[in-house]
Short mmCIF file of C-alpha atoms in Angstrom, two decimals:
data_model
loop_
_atom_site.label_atom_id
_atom_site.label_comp_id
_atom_site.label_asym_id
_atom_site.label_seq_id
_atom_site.Cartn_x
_atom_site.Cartn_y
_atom_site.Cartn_z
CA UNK A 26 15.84 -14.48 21.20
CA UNK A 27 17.42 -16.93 18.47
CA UNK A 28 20.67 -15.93 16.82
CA UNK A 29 22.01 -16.51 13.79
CA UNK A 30 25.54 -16.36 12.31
CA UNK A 31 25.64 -13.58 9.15
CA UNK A 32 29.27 -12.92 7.57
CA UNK A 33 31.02 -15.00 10.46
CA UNK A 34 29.20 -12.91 13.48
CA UNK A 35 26.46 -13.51 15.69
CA UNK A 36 23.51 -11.73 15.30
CA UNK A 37 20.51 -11.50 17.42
CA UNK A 38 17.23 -12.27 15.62
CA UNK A 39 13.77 -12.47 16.13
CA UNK A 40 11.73 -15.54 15.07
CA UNK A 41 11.97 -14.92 11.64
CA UNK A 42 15.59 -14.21 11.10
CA UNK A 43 15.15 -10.48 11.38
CA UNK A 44 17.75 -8.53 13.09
CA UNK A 45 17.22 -7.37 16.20
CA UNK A 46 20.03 -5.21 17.36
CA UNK A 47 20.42 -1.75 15.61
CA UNK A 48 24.27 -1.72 16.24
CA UNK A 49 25.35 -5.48 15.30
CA UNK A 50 24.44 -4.56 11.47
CA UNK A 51 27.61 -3.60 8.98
CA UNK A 52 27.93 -3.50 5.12
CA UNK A 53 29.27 -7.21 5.37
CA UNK A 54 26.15 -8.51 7.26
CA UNK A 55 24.01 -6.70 4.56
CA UNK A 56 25.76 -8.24 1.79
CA UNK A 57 25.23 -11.59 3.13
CA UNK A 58 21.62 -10.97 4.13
CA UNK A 59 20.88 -9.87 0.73
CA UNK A 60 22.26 -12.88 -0.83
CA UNK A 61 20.08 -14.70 1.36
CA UNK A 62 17.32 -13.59 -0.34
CA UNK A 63 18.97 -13.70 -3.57
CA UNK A 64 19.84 -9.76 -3.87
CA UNK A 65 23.46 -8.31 -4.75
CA UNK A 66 23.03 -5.35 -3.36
CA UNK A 67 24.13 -2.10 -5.94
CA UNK A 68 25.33 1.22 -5.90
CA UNK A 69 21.51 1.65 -6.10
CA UNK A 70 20.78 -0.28 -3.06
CA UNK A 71 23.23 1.73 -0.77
CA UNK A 72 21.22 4.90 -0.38
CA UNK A 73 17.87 3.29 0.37
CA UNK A 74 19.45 1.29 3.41
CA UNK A 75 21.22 4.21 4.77
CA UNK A 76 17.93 6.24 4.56
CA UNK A 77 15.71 2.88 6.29
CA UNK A 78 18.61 3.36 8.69
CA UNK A 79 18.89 6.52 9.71
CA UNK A 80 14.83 7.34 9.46
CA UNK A 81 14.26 4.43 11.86
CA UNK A 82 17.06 5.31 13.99
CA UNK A 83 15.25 9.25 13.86
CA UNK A 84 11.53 7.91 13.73
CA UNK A 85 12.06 5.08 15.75
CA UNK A 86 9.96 2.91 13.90
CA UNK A 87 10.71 1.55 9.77
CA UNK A 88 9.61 3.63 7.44
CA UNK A 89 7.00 1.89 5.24
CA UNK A 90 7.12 2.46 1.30
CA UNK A 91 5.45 5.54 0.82
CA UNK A 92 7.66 7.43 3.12
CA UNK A 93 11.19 5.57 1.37
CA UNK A 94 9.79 7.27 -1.79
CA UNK A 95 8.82 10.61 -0.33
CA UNK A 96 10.84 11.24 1.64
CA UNK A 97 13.64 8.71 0.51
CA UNK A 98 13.46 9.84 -3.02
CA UNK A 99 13.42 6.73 -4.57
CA UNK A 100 11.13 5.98 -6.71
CA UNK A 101 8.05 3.15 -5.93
CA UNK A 102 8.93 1.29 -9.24
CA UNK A 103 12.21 1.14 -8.83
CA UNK A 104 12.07 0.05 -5.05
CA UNK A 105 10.19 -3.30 -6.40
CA UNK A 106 13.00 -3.42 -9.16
CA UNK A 107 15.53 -3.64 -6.41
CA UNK A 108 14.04 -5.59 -3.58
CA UNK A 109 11.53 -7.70 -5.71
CA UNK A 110 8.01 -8.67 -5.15
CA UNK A 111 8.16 -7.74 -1.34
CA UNK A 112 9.90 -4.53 -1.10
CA UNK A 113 9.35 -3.04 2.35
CA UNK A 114 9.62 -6.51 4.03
CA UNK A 115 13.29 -7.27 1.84
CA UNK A 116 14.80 -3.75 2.36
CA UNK A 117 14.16 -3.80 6.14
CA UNK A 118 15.44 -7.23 6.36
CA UNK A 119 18.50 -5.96 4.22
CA UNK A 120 18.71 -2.68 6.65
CA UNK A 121 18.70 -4.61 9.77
CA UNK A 122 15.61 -2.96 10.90
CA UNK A 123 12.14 -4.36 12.12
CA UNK A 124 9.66 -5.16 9.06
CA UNK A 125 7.56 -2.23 9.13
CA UNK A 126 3.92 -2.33 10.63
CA UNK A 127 2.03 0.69 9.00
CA UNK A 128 -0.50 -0.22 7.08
CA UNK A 129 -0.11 2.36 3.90
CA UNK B 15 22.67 -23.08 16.59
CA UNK B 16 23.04 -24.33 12.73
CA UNK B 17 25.38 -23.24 10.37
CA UNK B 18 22.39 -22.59 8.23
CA UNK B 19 21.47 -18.73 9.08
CA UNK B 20 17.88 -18.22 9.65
CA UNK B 21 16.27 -16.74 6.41
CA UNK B 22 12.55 -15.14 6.73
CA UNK B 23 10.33 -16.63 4.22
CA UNK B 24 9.15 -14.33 1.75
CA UNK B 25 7.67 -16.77 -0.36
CA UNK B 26 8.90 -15.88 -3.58
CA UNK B 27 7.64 -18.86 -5.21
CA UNK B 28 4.05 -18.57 -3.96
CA UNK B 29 3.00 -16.70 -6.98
CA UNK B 30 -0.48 -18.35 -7.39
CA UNK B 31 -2.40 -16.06 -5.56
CA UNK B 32 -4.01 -13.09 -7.26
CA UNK B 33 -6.14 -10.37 -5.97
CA UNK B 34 -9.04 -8.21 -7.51
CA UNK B 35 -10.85 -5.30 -5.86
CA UNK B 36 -14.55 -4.26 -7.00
CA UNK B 37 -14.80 -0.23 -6.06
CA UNK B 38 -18.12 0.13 -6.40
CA UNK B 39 -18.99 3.65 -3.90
CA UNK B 40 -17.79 6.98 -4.55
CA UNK B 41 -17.38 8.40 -1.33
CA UNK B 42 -14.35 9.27 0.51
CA UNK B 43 -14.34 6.74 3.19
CA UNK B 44 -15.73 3.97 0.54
CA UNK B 45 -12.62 4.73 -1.44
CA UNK B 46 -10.06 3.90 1.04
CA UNK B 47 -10.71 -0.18 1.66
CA UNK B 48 -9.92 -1.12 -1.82
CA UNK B 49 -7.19 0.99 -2.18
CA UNK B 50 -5.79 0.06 1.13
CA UNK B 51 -6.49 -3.09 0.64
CA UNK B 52 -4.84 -3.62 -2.50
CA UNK B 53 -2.00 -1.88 -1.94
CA UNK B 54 -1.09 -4.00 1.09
CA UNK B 55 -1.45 -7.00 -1.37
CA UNK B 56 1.29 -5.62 -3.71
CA UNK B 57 3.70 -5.18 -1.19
CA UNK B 58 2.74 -9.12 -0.84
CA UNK B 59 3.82 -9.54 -3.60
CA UNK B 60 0.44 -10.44 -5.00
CA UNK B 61 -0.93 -10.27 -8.82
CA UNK B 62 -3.01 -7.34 -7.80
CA UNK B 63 -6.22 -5.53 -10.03
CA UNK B 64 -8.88 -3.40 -9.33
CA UNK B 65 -12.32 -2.33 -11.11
CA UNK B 66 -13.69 0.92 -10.87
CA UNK B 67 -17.35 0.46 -11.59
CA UNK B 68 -20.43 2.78 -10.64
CA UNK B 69 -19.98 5.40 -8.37
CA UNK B 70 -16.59 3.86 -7.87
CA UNK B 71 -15.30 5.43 -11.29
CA UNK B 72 -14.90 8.59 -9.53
CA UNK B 73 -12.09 7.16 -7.79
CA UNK B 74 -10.21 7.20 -11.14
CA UNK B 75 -12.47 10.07 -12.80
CA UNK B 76 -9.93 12.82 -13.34
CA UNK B 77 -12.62 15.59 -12.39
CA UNK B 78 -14.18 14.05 -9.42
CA UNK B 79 -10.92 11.77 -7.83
CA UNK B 80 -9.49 14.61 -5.63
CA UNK B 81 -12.97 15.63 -4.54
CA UNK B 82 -14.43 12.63 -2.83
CA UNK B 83 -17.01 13.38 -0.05
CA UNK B 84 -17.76 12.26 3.16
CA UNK B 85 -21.31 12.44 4.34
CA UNK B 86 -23.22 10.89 7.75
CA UNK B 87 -26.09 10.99 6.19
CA UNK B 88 -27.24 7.30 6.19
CA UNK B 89 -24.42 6.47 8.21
CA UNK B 90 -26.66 5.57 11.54
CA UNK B 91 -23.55 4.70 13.63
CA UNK B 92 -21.75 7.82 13.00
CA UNK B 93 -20.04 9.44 15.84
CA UNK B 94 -16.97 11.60 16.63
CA UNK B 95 -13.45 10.48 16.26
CA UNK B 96 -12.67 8.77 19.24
CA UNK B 97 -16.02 10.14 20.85
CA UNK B 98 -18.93 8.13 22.81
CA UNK B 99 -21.87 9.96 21.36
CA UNK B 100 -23.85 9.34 18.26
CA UNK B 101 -24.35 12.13 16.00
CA UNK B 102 -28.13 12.55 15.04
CA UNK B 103 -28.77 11.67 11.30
CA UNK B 104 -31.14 15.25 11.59
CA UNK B 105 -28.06 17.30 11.55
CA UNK B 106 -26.93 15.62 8.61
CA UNK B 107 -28.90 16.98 6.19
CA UNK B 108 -28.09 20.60 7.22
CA UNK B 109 -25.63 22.86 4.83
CA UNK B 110 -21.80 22.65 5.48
CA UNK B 111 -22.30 19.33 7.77
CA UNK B 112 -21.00 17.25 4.56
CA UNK B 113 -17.86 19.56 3.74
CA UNK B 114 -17.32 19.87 7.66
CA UNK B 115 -17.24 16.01 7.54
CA UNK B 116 -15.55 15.54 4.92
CA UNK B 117 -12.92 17.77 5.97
CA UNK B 118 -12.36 16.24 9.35
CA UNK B 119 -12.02 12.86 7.28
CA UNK B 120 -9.46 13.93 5.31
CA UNK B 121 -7.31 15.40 8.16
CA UNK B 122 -7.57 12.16 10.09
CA UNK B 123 -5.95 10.03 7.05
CA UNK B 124 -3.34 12.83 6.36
CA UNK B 125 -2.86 12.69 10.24
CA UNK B 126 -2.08 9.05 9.65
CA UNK B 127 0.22 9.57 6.62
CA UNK B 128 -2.18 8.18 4.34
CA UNK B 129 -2.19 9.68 0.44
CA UNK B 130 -5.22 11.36 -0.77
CA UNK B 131 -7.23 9.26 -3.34
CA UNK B 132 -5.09 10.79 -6.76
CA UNK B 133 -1.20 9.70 -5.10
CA UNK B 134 -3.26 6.50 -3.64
CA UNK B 135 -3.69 5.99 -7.14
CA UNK B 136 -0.21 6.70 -8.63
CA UNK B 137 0.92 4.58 -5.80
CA UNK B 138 -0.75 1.41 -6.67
CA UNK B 139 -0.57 1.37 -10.48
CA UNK B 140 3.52 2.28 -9.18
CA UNK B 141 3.70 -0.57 -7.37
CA UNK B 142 1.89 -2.84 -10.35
CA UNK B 143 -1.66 -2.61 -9.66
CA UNK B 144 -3.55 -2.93 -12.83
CA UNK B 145 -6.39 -0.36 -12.98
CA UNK B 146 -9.62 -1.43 -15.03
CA UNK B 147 -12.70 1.01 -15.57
CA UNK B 148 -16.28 -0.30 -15.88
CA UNK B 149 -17.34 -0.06 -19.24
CA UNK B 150 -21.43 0.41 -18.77
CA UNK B 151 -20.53 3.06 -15.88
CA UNK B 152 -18.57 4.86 -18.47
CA UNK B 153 -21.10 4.90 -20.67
CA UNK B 154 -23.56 5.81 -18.66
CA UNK B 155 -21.78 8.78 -17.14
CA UNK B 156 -21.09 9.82 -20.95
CA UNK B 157 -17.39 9.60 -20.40
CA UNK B 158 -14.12 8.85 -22.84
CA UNK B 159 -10.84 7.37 -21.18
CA UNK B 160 -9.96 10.83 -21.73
CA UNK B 161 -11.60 11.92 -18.79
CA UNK B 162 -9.88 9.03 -16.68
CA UNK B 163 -6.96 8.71 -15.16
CA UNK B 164 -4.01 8.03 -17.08
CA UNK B 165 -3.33 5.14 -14.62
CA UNK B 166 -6.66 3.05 -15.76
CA UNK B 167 -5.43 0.85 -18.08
CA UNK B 168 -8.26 0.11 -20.21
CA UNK B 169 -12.50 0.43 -20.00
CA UNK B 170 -13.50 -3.18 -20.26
CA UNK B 171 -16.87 -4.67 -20.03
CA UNK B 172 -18.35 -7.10 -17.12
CA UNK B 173 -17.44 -9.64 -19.27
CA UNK B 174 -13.69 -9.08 -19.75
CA UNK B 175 -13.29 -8.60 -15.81
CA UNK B 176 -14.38 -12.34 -15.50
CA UNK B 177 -11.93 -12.81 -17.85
CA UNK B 178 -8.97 -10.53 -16.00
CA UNK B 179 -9.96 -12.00 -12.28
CA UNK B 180 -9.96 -15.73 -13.71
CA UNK B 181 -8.41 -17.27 -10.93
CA UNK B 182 -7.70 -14.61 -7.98
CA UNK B 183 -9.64 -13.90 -4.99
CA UNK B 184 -12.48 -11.34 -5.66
CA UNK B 185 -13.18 -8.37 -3.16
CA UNK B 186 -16.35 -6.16 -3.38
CA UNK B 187 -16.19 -2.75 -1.84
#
């Protein structure tokens, strides 16, 4: 596995810069993932990666859009306002989880 | 080890490609490629439309869109969920055998956390998904947008969808 260095630490990541380890994420490494991708993450970003968090930590596997809105309670539209164009793929990267592989 | 981190590409700035769906069937299992299909494509990120034409409409047809049906009937290779066994097209035709399918049908997606045709709907225009109706199959089944849903955007003729999919990657269904 490749690693990468986010906010000064070492992450583990797969091929594609994902993170791989559940427990090496933290609010810095967020931040600076998100400005990788050109995001500053928001008061309105914080609650939808705590919820990708904790449902994949309780599901074990990332919740794909639908669910984030469901179950979440965020709205679709305002999920591609905040991660844009690619939402499920941005917010897992953001949430240190695996992209999600549902297909709805 | 760089001191460049490792970034996924999410290829923001391939914004050329652009989708369109043709839903042309209005039964239940007919329904779900397109709508699958192009709801997978907006997550892309991908300019994404569909057209609702023929027996497709119903998919966007306020009184028929949460009543799709599934029958066998025609469907030679039919056989049970995960079973061996073909089911013969004889029993097809007899009463309940369509409900009976098309209730098993709809458990399955459910089963798989997949919307029913209406939130499907509500989903996609959600996530951007522009929503066209067929103009001659509105005419012909004597409807006004009235009677669509309020996610259709607009009843346009053959014409105009040339016009809309200029450009993207056409999918018949």
């Amino acid at each position: 596995m490749p690693t990468t260095t986010i906010a000064g630490t070492e992450v583990q990541v797969d091929d594609e810069g994902f993170m791989t380890e559940y427990d090496e994420w933290n609010e810095d490494i967020a931040n600076e993932l998100a400005s990788n991708i050109g995001i500053e993450l928001s008061d309105a970003h914080w609650p939808i990666l705590s919820f990708l968090r904790e449902d994949y930590k309780e599901q074990g596997e990332t919740p794909m859009l639908r669910r984030v809105a469901n179950v979440g309670g965020v709205p679709t539209k305002q999920l591609f306002q905040l991660f844009p164009k690619k939402p499920a793929k941005k917010m897992s990267y953001i949430a240190g989880v695996p992209k999600p592989h549902g297909c709805v | 080890m760089t001191d460049k981190p490792l970034v996924p590409d999410f290829g923001d700035d391939n914004t050329e490609r652009k989708m369109c769906f043709i839903a042309s069937k209005g039964t239940l299992d007919m329904a779900y490629p397109s709508l699958v299909m192009a709801n997978a494509a907006l997550m892309e990120g991908i300019e994404t439309h569909i057209f609702f034409t023929f027996w497709g409409l119903d998919m966007v047809t306020k009184k028929h869109m949460s009543d799709l049906q599934f029958t066998w009937m025609g469907n030679t290779a039919m056989h049970p969920p995960g079973g061996r066994f073909h089911m013969p097209q004889a029993m097809a035709g007899l009463p309940g055998m369509t409900a009976m399918a098309t209730r098993m049908m709809k458990k399955q997606i459910s089963d798989l956390d997949v919307p029913e045709i209406p939130e499907f709907i509500e989903m996609i225009e959600a996530a951007g998904g522009q929503l066209w109706a067929c103009k001659m199959s509105v005419d012909m089944m004597g409807y006004e947008k009235d009677d669509l849903a309020d996610e259709v955007i607009d009843i346009i003729t053959a014409t105009e969808f040339i016009e809309v999919s200029q450009g993207a990657q056409i999918i018949f269904t």
